[in-house]
Amino acid sequence: MTVLLLALVVLLILVNGFFVAAEFALVRSRRSRMEELSKAGSKRAARALKQMERIDEYVAACQVGITLASIGIGFLGEPAIASLLEPLLGDVFSHGVATVLAFIITYAIITYSHVLAGEQAPKMMGIARAEPVLLWISRPLDLFRSAFSPLIYATNAPARLFVGRVLGWEISAESEAASSEELQVLISHSAVGGDLDPGEAGMLRGVFHLHEQEAREVMTPIPAVVTVDASSNVSGALELCYSSGHNRLVVIEDGNQDRVRGIVHALRLTRLLMEEGNEAPIEPAIREALIVPETKPLDDLLTELQRQRSSMGVVVDEYGRNVGVVTVEDILEEVVGEIEDETDPLAGAVRQLANGDWYVRGHVSLGDLGDRGIELPVDTDAFNSIGGYVFDELGRLPKRGDLIAADGYEIRVESVRENRIEAVRIHPRPKPPETA
């Protein structure tokens, strides 16, 4: 009889562990993962998804199971173990003392076994492997809920009434959508845990930062914008595209950068050249420019550019003055970093452009520039890179379009990411004529 009771105690501890694991798996499992498995045809996932939609009812079922198992463990375990201990202790102590000691030892053994095998270990399983555990327990949990539905309803209904009516809290199986801050924490944890590589994590963080940044932070300032007059002909505009390395030019009127007519693309200019010749006016190739305020968040700006099917916008300040231009590429570079393609004349760490300017990545050392004949008036050991040198000369956080002069060179900041200079353009200024 004692052996049978002990076997029942072990079984009840396992049953208790089953319901503990089920409860934590229900709470911890990701609904998105179950939806994915359900769409793939998993019947267990479909069942688990229904349980998650009625989570309060199934948590109540788990609590009923835990309570019944715990009562059974204490009810059967105490007499079974005590009956084994009392004869052993009776040989040493009086009957009264032996009974008390047997009760204390029995209580300690049952409590330890219950907590270890029936609570802590299953709890860890339910937390660490929530989805697999939920898939495994979904069917037996359904059967238990059906068998004990009156008792489960008797415990769940009053609890819902108390929470909903007395406390006034809304009870819903739907989980609240995660905030952007919570998602960023998840991204950081995934990156630290190795689920995301640094590049993926950086891009995801960049997406969230788009709403925090405005057009004026990534635009090219109007003094640094390559423009073409509306009265120019096709050949002149194409020569400007070639010398500047840009595929798109901002079209202005009468040489006034505050009077923007629109934008012209090298491809449309080429088509116009082939159809009408070198002297054809660029007017037919001009496309109206999208005008955006300088305070427009980048995510909204990207949506607007997509809706207008435009790759470039003209940025204006609060007084309506043109202050710069911004492109889709400028916005995307805030997410993925510097973008290069086979048509980009700025490819490579150091490259000389057709007009004689040098395009240089921010990490290039001053010594490497000296090897190419670009001698800057600075100790090459004082700075690790051209980006560091320009940063020091500015004396503040850099932004795209910043200019510094350096002994015969004009250096313009071309790209900035996370307050770091990623690329500059070095323009050799003509030397003044020597006086006799």
mmCIF file with all atom_site columns, C-alpha atoms in Angstrom, residues 48-236:
data_model
loop_
_atom_site.group_PDB
_atom_site.id
_atom_site.type_symbol
_atom_site.label_atom_id
_atom_site.label_alt_id
_atom_site.label_comp_id
_atom_site.label_asym_id
_atom_site.label_entity_id
_atom_site.label_seq_id
_atom_site.pdbx_PDB_ins_code
_atom_site.Cartn_x
_atom_site.Cartn_y
_atom_site.Cartn_z
_atom_site.occupancy
_atom_site.B_iso_or_equiv
_atom_site.pdbx_formal_charge
_atom_site.auth_seq_id
_atom_site.auth_comp_id
_atom_site.auth_asym_id
_atom_site.auth_atom_id
_atom_site.pdbx_PDB_model_num
ATOM 1   C CA . ALA A 1 48  ? -2.629  26.490 -29.133 1.00 0.00 ? 48  ALA A CA 1
ATOM 2   C CA . LEU A 1 49  ? -3.625  29.733 -30.850 1.00 0.00 ? 49  LEU A CA 1
ATOM 3   C CA . LYS A 1 50  ? -7.244  29.247 -29.749 1.00 0.00 ? 50  LYS A CA 1
ATOM 4   C CA . GLN A 1 51  ? -6.024  28.646 -26.204 1.00 0.00 ? 51  GLN A CA 1
ATOM 5   C CA . MET A 1 52  ? -4.018  31.880 -26.305 1.00 0.00 ? 52  MET A CA 1
ATOM 6   C CA . GLU A 1 53  ? -7.129  33.744 -27.463 1.00 0.00 ? 53  GLU A CA 1
ATOM 7   C CA . ARG A 1 54  ? -8.939  32.448 -24.341 1.00 0.00 ? 54  ARG A CA 1
ATOM 8   C CA . ILE A 1 55  ? -5.894  32.640 -22.120 1.00 0.00 ? 55  ILE A CA 1
ATOM 9   C CA . ASP A 1 56  ? -7.730  33.560 -18.926 1.00 0.00 ? 56  ASP A CA 1
ATOM 10  C CA . GLU A 1 57  ? -9.852  30.415 -19.163 1.00 0.00 ? 57  GLU A CA 1
ATOM 11  C CA . TYR A 1 58  ? -6.874  28.144 -19.773 1.00 0.00 ? 58  TYR A CA 1
ATOM 12  C CA . VAL A 1 59  ? -4.776  29.787 -17.060 1.00 0.00 ? 59  VAL A CA 1
ATOM 13  C CA . ALA A 1 60  ? -7.691  29.089 -14.714 1.00 0.00 ? 60  ALA A CA 1
ATOM 14  C CA . ALA A 1 61  ? -7.615  25.451 -15.877 1.00 0.00 ? 61  ALA A CA 1
ATOM 15  C CA . CYS A 1 62  ? -3.899  25.302 -15.063 1.00 0.00 ? 62  CYS A CA 1
ATOM 16  C CA . GLN A 1 63  ? -4.525  26.759 -11.615 1.00 0.00 ? 63  GLN A CA 1
ATOM 17  C CA . VAL A 1 64  ? -7.260  24.209 -10.931 1.00 0.00 ? 64  VAL A CA 1
ATOM 18  C CA . GLY A 1 65  ? -4.921  21.420 -12.008 1.00 0.00 ? 65  GLY A CA 1
ATOM 19  C CA . ILE A 1 66  ? -2.074  22.755 -9.847  1.00 0.00 ? 66  ILE A CA 1
ATOM 20  C CA . THR A 1 67  ? -4.353  23.101 -6.820  1.00 0.00 ? 67  THR A CA 1
ATOM 21  C CA . LEU A 1 68  ? -5.842  19.606 -7.135  1.00 0.00 ? 68  LEU A CA 1
ATOM 22  C CA . ALA A 1 69  ? -2.409  18.047 -7.650  1.00 0.00 ? 69  ALA A CA 1
ATOM 23  C CA . SER A 1 70  ? -0.917  19.939 -4.685  1.00 0.00 ? 70  SER A CA 1
ATOM 24  C CA . ILE A 1 71  ? -3.724  18.848 -2.375  1.00 0.00 ? 71  ILE A CA 1
ATOM 25  C CA . GLY A 1 72  ? -3.279  15.256 -3.505  1.00 0.00 ? 72  GLY A CA 1
ATOM 26  C CA . ILE A 1 73  ? 0.491   15.381 -2.943  1.00 0.00 ? 73  ILE A CA 1
ATOM 27  C CA . GLY A 1 74  ? 0.059   16.533 0.637   1.00 0.00 ? 74  GLY A CA 1
ATOM 28  C CA . PHE A 1 75  ? -2.866  14.211 1.341   1.00 0.00 ? 75  PHE A CA 1
ATOM 29  C CA . LEU A 1 76  ? -1.152  11.057 0.064   1.00 0.00 ? 76  LEU A CA 1
ATOM 30  C CA . GLY A 1 77  ? 2.492   11.888 0.615   1.00 0.00 ? 77  GLY A CA 1
ATOM 31  C CA . GLU A 1 78  ? 2.452   12.593 4.338   1.00 0.00 ? 78  GLU A CA 1
ATOM 32  C CA . PRO A 1 79  ? 1.053   9.245  5.539   1.00 0.00 ? 79  PRO A CA 1
ATOM 33  C CA . ALA A 1 80  ? 3.085   7.275  2.982   1.00 0.00 ? 80  ALA A CA 1
ATOM 34  C CA . ILE A 1 81  ? 6.475   8.702  3.951   1.00 0.00 ? 81  ILE A CA 1
ATOM 35  C CA . ALA A 1 82  ? 5.635   8.991  7.655   1.00 0.00 ? 82  ALA A CA 1
ATOM 36  C CA . SER A 1 83  ? 4.742   5.296  7.768   1.00 0.00 ? 83  SER A CA 1
ATOM 37  C CA . LEU A 1 84  ? 8.270   4.495  6.592   1.00 0.00 ? 84  LEU A CA 1
ATOM 38  C CA . LEU A 1 85  ? 10.015  6.881  8.978   1.00 0.00 ? 85  LEU A CA 1
ATOM 39  C CA . GLU A 1 86  ? 8.122   6.280  12.232  1.00 0.00 ? 86  GLU A CA 1
ATOM 40  C CA . PRO A 1 87  ? 9.365   2.680  12.778  1.00 0.00 ? 87  PRO A CA 1
ATOM 41  C CA . LEU A 1 88  ? 12.967  3.781  12.189  1.00 0.00 ? 88  LEU A CA 1
ATOM 42  C CA . LEU A 1 89  ? 12.700  6.758  14.507  1.00 0.00 ? 89  LEU A CA 1
ATOM 43  C CA . GLY A 1 90  ? 10.725  4.774  17.097  1.00 0.00 ? 90  GLY A CA 1
ATOM 44  C CA . ASP A 1 91  ? 13.794  2.643  17.821  1.00 0.00 ? 91  ASP A CA 1
ATOM 45  C CA . VAL A 1 92  ? 15.658  5.759  18.938  1.00 0.00 ? 92  VAL A CA 1
ATOM 46  C CA . PHE A 1 93  ? 13.024  8.134  20.277  1.00 0.00 ? 93  PHE A CA 1
ATOM 47  C CA . SER A 1 94  ? 9.795   7.875  22.205  1.00 0.00 ? 94  SER A CA 1
ATOM 48  C CA . HIS A 1 95  ? 6.578   7.457  20.222  1.00 0.00 ? 95  HIS A CA 1
ATOM 49  C CA . GLY A 1 96  ? 5.556   11.122 20.580  1.00 0.00 ? 96  GLY A CA 1
ATOM 50  C CA . VAL A 1 97  ? 8.959   12.455 19.555  1.00 0.00 ? 97  VAL A CA 1
ATOM 51  C CA . ALA A 1 98  ? 9.220   9.969  16.683  1.00 0.00 ? 98  ALA A CA 1
ATOM 52  C CA . THR A 1 99  ? 5.811   11.067 15.359  1.00 0.00 ? 99  THR A CA 1
ATOM 53  C CA . VAL A 1 100 ? 6.769   14.765 15.428  1.00 0.00 ? 100 VAL A CA 1
ATOM 54  C CA . LEU A 1 101 ? 10.158  14.130 13.787  1.00 0.00 ? 101 LEU A CA 1
ATOM 55  C CA . ALA A 1 102 ? 8.563   11.936 11.121  1.00 0.00 ? 102 ALA A CA 1
ATOM 56  C CA . PHE A 1 103 ? 6.075   14.715 10.310  1.00 0.00 ? 103 PHE A CA 1
ATOM 57  C CA . ILE A 1 104 ? 8.825   17.363 10.040  1.00 0.00 ? 104 ILE A CA 1
ATOM 58  C CA . ILE A 1 105 ? 11.058  15.206 7.840   1.00 0.00 ? 105 ILE A CA 1
ATOM 59  C CA . THR A 1 106 ? 8.091   14.134 5.698   1.00 0.00 ? 106 THR A CA 1
ATOM 60  C CA . TYR A 1 107 ? 7.005   17.748 5.250   1.00 0.00 ? 107 TYR A CA 1
ATOM 61  C CA . ALA A 1 108 ? 10.531  18.761 4.203   1.00 0.00 ? 108 ALA A CA 1
ATOM 62  C CA . ILE A 1 109 ? 10.843  15.886 1.700   1.00 0.00 ? 109 ILE A CA 1
ATOM 63  C CA . ILE A 1 110 ? 7.438   16.512 0.126   1.00 0.00 ? 110 ILE A CA 1
ATOM 64  C CA . THR A 1 111 ? 7.956   20.288 -0.037  1.00 0.00 ? 111 THR A CA 1
ATOM 65  C CA . TYR A 1 112 ? 11.410  19.963 -1.600  1.00 0.00 ? 112 TYR A CA 1
ATOM 66  C CA . SER A 1 113 ? 10.241  17.409 -4.170  1.00 0.00 ? 113 SER A CA 1
ATOM 67  C CA . HIS A 1 114 ? 7.147   19.449 -4.952  1.00 0.00 ? 114 HIS A CA 1
ATOM 68  C CA . VAL A 1 115 ? 9.053   22.713 -5.436  1.00 0.00 ? 115 VAL A CA 1
ATOM 69  C CA . LEU A 1 116 ? 11.909  21.157 -7.414  1.00 0.00 ? 116 LEU A CA 1
ATOM 70  C CA . ALA A 1 117 ? 10.139  18.709 -9.724  1.00 0.00 ? 117 ALA A CA 1
ATOM 71  C CA . GLY A 1 118 ? 6.634   20.131 -9.642  1.00 0.00 ? 118 GLY A CA 1
ATOM 72  C CA . GLU A 1 119 ? 7.304   23.871 -9.763  1.00 0.00 ? 119 GLU A CA 1
ATOM 73  C CA . GLN A 1 120 ? 10.795  25.172 -10.497 1.00 0.00 ? 120 GLN A CA 1
ATOM 74  C CA . ALA A 1 121 ? 11.948  22.805 -13.241 1.00 0.00 ? 121 ALA A CA 1
ATOM 75  C CA . PRO A 1 122 ? 8.645   22.959 -15.194 1.00 0.00 ? 122 PRO A CA 1
ATOM 76  C CA . LYS A 1 123 ? 8.585   26.734 -14.795 1.00 0.00 ? 123 LYS A CA 1
ATOM 77  C CA . MET A 1 124 ? 12.040  26.993 -16.376 1.00 0.00 ? 124 MET A CA 1
ATOM 78  C CA . MET A 1 125 ? 10.931  24.724 -19.207 1.00 0.00 ? 125 MET A CA 1
ATOM 79  C CA . GLY A 1 126 ? 7.847   26.846 -19.853 1.00 0.00 ? 126 GLY A CA 1
ATOM 80  C CA . ILE A 1 127 ? 9.930   30.028 -19.957 1.00 0.00 ? 127 ILE A CA 1
ATOM 81  C CA . ALA A 1 128 ? 12.908  28.745 -21.943 1.00 0.00 ? 128 ALA A CA 1
ATOM 82  C CA . ARG A 1 129 ? 10.965  26.687 -24.504 1.00 0.00 ? 129 ARG A CA 1
ATOM 83  C CA . ALA A 1 130 ? 7.547   28.307 -24.438 1.00 0.00 ? 130 ALA A CA 1
ATOM 84  C CA . GLU A 1 131 ? 6.357   27.513 -27.979 1.00 0.00 ? 131 GLU A CA 1
ATOM 85  C CA . PRO A 1 132 ? 7.479   23.846 -28.095 1.00 0.00 ? 132 PRO A CA 1
ATOM 86  C CA . VAL A 1 133 ? 6.005   23.228 -24.623 1.00 0.00 ? 133 VAL A CA 1
ATOM 87  C CA . LEU A 1 134 ? 2.702   24.837 -25.600 1.00 0.00 ? 134 LEU A CA 1
ATOM 88  C CA . LEU A 1 135 ? 2.477   22.705 -28.736 1.00 0.00 ? 135 LEU A CA 1
ATOM 89  C CA . TRP A 1 136 ? 3.132   19.582 -26.675 1.00 0.00 ? 136 TRP A CA 1
ATOM 90  C CA . ILE A 1 137 ? 0.611   20.304 -23.902 1.00 0.00 ? 137 ILE A CA 1
ATOM 91  C CA . SER A 1 138 ? -2.171  21.829 -26.003 1.00 0.00 ? 138 SER A CA 1
ATOM 92  C CA . ARG A 1 139 ? -4.119  18.591 -26.566 1.00 0.00 ? 139 ARG A CA 1
ATOM 93  C CA . PRO A 1 140 ? -4.070  17.207 -22.985 1.00 0.00 ? 140 PRO A CA 1
ATOM 94  C CA . LEU A 1 141 ? -4.808  20.693 -21.640 1.00 0.00 ? 141 LEU A CA 1
ATOM 95  C CA . ASP A 1 142 ? -7.878  20.849 -23.882 1.00 0.00 ? 142 ASP A CA 1
ATOM 96  C CA . LEU A 1 143 ? -9.073  17.493 -22.552 1.00 0.00 ? 143 LEU A CA 1
ATOM 97  C CA . PHE A 1 144 ? -8.597  18.608 -18.938 1.00 0.00 ? 144 PHE A CA 1
ATOM 98  C CA . ARG A 1 145 ? -10.489 21.855 -19.540 1.00 0.00 ? 145 ARG A CA 1
ATOM 99  C CA . SER A 1 146 ? -13.406 19.950 -21.046 1.00 0.00 ? 146 SER A CA 1
ATOM 100 C CA . ALA A 1 147 ? -13.493 17.441 -18.180 1.00 0.00 ? 147 ALA A CA 1
ATOM 101 C CA . PHE A 1 148 ? -13.345 20.070 -15.424 1.00 0.00 ? 148 PHE A CA 1
ATOM 102 C CA . SER A 1 149 ? -15.160 22.921 -17.179 1.00 0.00 ? 149 SER A CA 1
ATOM 103 C CA . PRO A 1 150 ? -17.747 23.462 -14.366 1.00 0.00 ? 150 PRO A CA 1
ATOM 104 C CA . LEU A 1 151 ? -15.010 23.855 -11.744 1.00 0.00 ? 151 LEU A CA 1
ATOM 105 C CA . ILE A 1 152 ? -12.916 26.032 -14.057 1.00 0.00 ? 152 ILE A CA 1
ATOM 106 C CA . TYR A 1 153 ? -15.907 28.259 -14.791 1.00 0.00 ? 153 TYR A CA 1
ATOM 107 C CA . ALA A 1 154 ? -16.658 28.516 -11.072 1.00 0.00 ? 154 ALA A CA 1
ATOM 108 C CA . THR A 1 155 ? -13.168 29.908 -10.446 1.00 0.00 ? 155 THR A CA 1
ATOM 109 C CA . ASN A 1 156 ? -12.727 31.985 -13.603 1.00 0.00 ? 156 ASN A CA 1
ATOM 110 C CA . ALA A 1 157 ? -16.070 33.814 -13.676 1.00 0.00 ? 157 ALA A CA 1
ATOM 111 C CA . PRO A 1 158 ? -15.817 35.377 -10.178 1.00 0.00 ? 158 PRO A CA 1
ATOM 112 C CA . ALA A 1 159 ? -12.196 36.364 -10.869 1.00 0.00 ? 159 ALA A CA 1
ATOM 113 C CA . ARG A 1 160 ? -13.200 38.117 -14.111 1.00 0.00 ? 160 ARG A CA 1
ATOM 114 C CA . LEU A 1 161 ? -16.054 39.835 -12.298 1.00 0.00 ? 161 LEU A CA 1
ATOM 115 C CA . PHE A 1 162 ? -13.730 41.119 -9.566  1.00 0.00 ? 162 PHE A CA 1
ATOM 116 C CA . VAL A 1 163 ? -11.045 42.378 -11.958 1.00 0.00 ? 163 VAL A CA 1
ATOM 117 C CA . GLY A 1 164 ? -13.475 43.835 -14.507 1.00 0.00 ? 164 GLY A CA 1
ATOM 118 C CA . ARG A 1 165 ? -16.209 45.276 -12.299 1.00 0.00 ? 165 ARG A CA 1
ATOM 119 C CA . VAL A 1 166 ? -14.549 45.977 -8.946  1.00 0.00 ? 166 VAL A CA 1
ATOM 120 C CA . LEU A 1 167 ? -11.098 47.068 -10.142 1.00 0.00 ? 167 LEU A CA 1
ATOM 121 C CA . GLY A 1 168 ? -12.365 48.406 -13.465 1.00 0.00 ? 168 GLY A CA 1
ATOM 122 C CA . TRP A 1 169 ? -9.559  46.830 -15.490 1.00 0.00 ? 169 TRP A CA 1
ATOM 123 C CA . GLU A 1 170 ? -10.177 45.767 -19.062 1.00 0.00 ? 170 GLU A CA 1
ATOM 124 C CA . ILE A 1 171 ? -9.740  42.039 -19.612 1.00 0.00 ? 171 ILE A CA 1
ATOM 125 C CA . SER A 1 172 ? -8.606  41.119 -23.096 1.00 0.00 ? 172 SER A CA 1
ATOM 126 C CA . ALA A 1 173 ? -6.808  38.170 -24.598 1.00 0.00 ? 173 ALA A CA 1
ATOM 127 C CA . GLU A 1 174 ? -5.247  40.470 -27.186 1.00 0.00 ? 174 GLU A CA 1
ATOM 128 C CA . SER A 1 175 ? -1.794  41.628 -26.192 1.00 0.00 ? 175 SER A CA 1
ATOM 129 C CA . GLU A 1 176 ? -0.995  45.300 -26.586 1.00 0.00 ? 176 GLU A CA 1
ATOM 130 C CA . ALA A 1 177 ? 1.213   46.224 -29.517 1.00 0.00 ? 177 ALA A CA 1
ATOM 131 C CA . ALA A 1 178 ? 4.802   46.781 -28.491 1.00 0.00 ? 178 ALA A CA 1
ATOM 132 C CA . SER A 1 179 ? 5.968   50.388 -28.388 1.00 0.00 ? 179 SER A CA 1
ATOM 133 C CA . SER A 1 180 ? 8.923   51.536 -30.463 1.00 0.00 ? 180 SER A CA 1
ATOM 134 C CA . GLU A 1 181 ? 11.025  51.689 -27.286 1.00 0.00 ? 181 GLU A CA 1
ATOM 135 C CA . GLU A 1 182 ? 10.169  48.065 -26.473 1.00 0.00 ? 182 GLU A CA 1
ATOM 136 C CA . LEU A 1 183 ? 10.991  46.984 -30.014 1.00 0.00 ? 183 LEU A CA 1
ATOM 137 C CA . GLN A 1 184 ? 14.356  48.734 -29.812 1.00 0.00 ? 184 GLN A CA 1
ATOM 138 C CA . VAL A 1 185 ? 15.097  46.901 -26.566 1.00 0.00 ? 185 VAL A CA 1
ATOM 139 C CA . LEU A 1 186 ? 14.207  43.620 -28.303 1.00 0.00 ? 186 LEU A CA 1
ATOM 140 C CA . ILE A 1 187 ? 16.549  44.511 -31.162 1.00 0.00 ? 187 ILE A CA 1
ATOM 141 C CA . SER A 1 188 ? 19.378  45.225 -28.719 1.00 0.00 ? 188 SER A CA 1
ATOM 142 C CA . HIS A 1 189 ? 18.784  41.955 -26.864 1.00 0.00 ? 189 HIS A CA 1
ATOM 143 C CA . SER A 1 190 ? 18.654  40.022 -30.140 1.00 0.00 ? 190 SER A CA 1
ATOM 144 C CA . ALA A 1 191 ? 21.905  41.619 -31.268 1.00 0.00 ? 191 ALA A CA 1
ATOM 145 C CA . VAL A 1 192 ? 23.633  40.792 -27.977 1.00 0.00 ? 192 VAL A CA 1
ATOM 146 C CA . GLY A 1 193 ? 22.228  37.253 -28.067 1.00 0.00 ? 193 GLY A CA 1
ATOM 147 C CA . GLY A 1 194 ? 23.472  36.665 -31.605 1.00 0.00 ? 194 GLY A CA 1
ATOM 148 C CA . ASP A 1 195 ? 20.043  36.372 -33.263 1.00 0.00 ? 195 ASP A CA 1
ATOM 149 C CA . LEU A 1 196 ? 20.810  39.521 -35.272 1.00 0.00 ? 196 LEU A CA 1
ATOM 150 C CA . ASP A 1 197 ? 24.178  40.431 -36.699 1.00 0.00 ? 197 ASP A CA 1
ATOM 151 C CA . PRO A 1 198 ? 25.422  44.005 -36.094 1.00 0.00 ? 198 PRO A CA 1
ATOM 152 C CA . GLY A 1 199 ? 24.470  45.111 -39.605 1.00 0.00 ? 199 GLY A CA 1
ATOM 153 C CA . GLU A 1 200 ? 20.881  43.908 -39.266 1.00 0.00 ? 200 GLU A CA 1
ATOM 154 C CA . ALA A 1 201 ? 20.530  45.455 -35.814 1.00 0.00 ? 201 ALA A CA 1
ATOM 155 C CA . GLY A 1 202 ? 21.946  48.748 -37.084 1.00 0.00 ? 202 GLY A CA 1
ATOM 156 C CA . MET A 1 203 ? 19.470  48.889 -39.958 1.00 0.00 ? 203 MET A CA 1
ATOM 157 C CA . LEU A 1 204 ? 16.521  48.146 -37.680 1.00 0.00 ? 204 LEU A CA 1
ATOM 158 C CA . ARG A 1 205 ? 17.613  50.865 -35.254 1.00 0.00 ? 205 ARG A CA 1
ATOM 159 C CA . GLY A 1 206 ? 17.974  53.232 -38.195 1.00 0.00 ? 206 GLY A CA 1
ATOM 160 C CA . VAL A 1 207 ? 14.343  52.670 -39.150 1.00 0.00 ? 207 VAL A CA 1
ATOM 161 C CA . PHE A 1 208 ? 13.198  53.791 -35.693 1.00 0.00 ? 208 PHE A CA 1
ATOM 162 C CA . HIS A 1 209 ? 15.444  56.849 -35.815 1.00 0.00 ? 209 HIS A CA 1
ATOM 163 C CA . LEU A 1 210 ? 13.850  58.100 -39.030 1.00 0.00 ? 210 LEU A CA 1
ATOM 164 C CA . HIS A 1 211 ? 10.938  59.646 -37.155 1.00 0.00 ? 211 HIS A CA 1
ATOM 165 C CA . GLU A 1 212 ? 13.351  61.426 -34.813 1.00 0.00 ? 212 GLU A CA 1
ATOM 166 C CA . GLN A 1 213 ? 15.266  63.075 -37.667 1.00 0.00 ? 213 GLN A CA 1
ATOM 167 C CA . GLU A 1 214 ? 14.138  65.935 -39.868 1.00 0.00 ? 214 GLU A CA 1
ATOM 168 C CA . ALA A 1 215 ? 14.816  66.822 -43.487 1.00 0.00 ? 215 ALA A CA 1
ATOM 169 C CA . ARG A 1 216 ? 17.275  69.577 -42.555 1.00 0.00 ? 216 ARG A CA 1
ATOM 170 C CA . GLU A 1 217 ? 19.521  67.040 -40.813 1.00 0.00 ? 217 GLU A CA 1
ATOM 171 C CA . VAL A 1 218 ? 20.241  65.007 -43.951 1.00 0.00 ? 218 VAL A CA 1
ATOM 172 C CA . MET A 1 219 ? 19.743  67.543 -46.738 1.00 0.00 ? 219 MET A CA 1
ATOM 173 C CA . THR A 1 220 ? 22.507  68.935 -48.893 1.00 0.00 ? 220 THR A CA 1
ATOM 174 C CA . PRO A 1 221 ? 22.613  72.694 -48.098 1.00 0.00 ? 221 PRO A CA 1
ATOM 175 C CA . ILE A 1 222 ? 21.706  74.906 -51.040 1.00 0.00 ? 222 ILE A CA 1
ATOM 176 C CA . PRO A 1 223 ? 25.225  76.425 -51.397 1.00 0.00 ? 223 PRO A CA 1
ATOM 177 C CA . ALA A 1 224 ? 26.566  72.903 -51.987 1.00 0.00 ? 224 ALA A CA 1
ATOM 178 C CA . VAL A 1 225 ? 23.844  71.926 -54.476 1.00 0.00 ? 225 VAL A CA 1
ATOM 179 C CA . VAL A 1 226 ? 24.850  71.584 -58.118 1.00 0.00 ? 226 VAL A CA 1
ATOM 180 C CA . THR A 1 227 ? 22.371  73.651 -60.130 1.00 0.00 ? 227 THR A CA 1
ATOM 181 C CA . VAL A 1 228 ? 21.727  74.368 -63.785 1.00 0.00 ? 228 VAL A CA 1
ATOM 182 C CA . ASP A 1 229 ? 19.958  77.394 -65.194 1.00 0.00 ? 229 ASP A CA 1
ATOM 183 C CA . ALA A 1 230 ? 16.664  76.823 -66.948 1.00 0.00 ? 230 ALA A CA 1
ATOM 184 C CA . SER A 1 231 ? 18.014  78.646 -70.000 1.00 0.00 ? 231 SER A CA 1
ATOM 185 C CA . SER A 1 232 ? 20.842  76.125 -70.482 1.00 0.00 ? 232 SER A CA 1
ATOM 186 C CA . ASN A 1 233 ? 20.962  73.720 -73.393 1.00 0.00 ? 233 ASN A CA 1
ATOM 187 C CA . VAL A 1 234 ? 21.179  69.935 -73.209 1.00 0.00 ? 234 VAL A CA 1
ATOM 188 C CA . SER A 1 235 ? 24.900  69.623 -73.869 1.00 0.00 ? 235 SER A CA 1
ATOM 189 C CA . GLY A 1 236 ? 25.751  72.150 -71.159 1.00 0.00 ? 236 GLY A CA 1
#
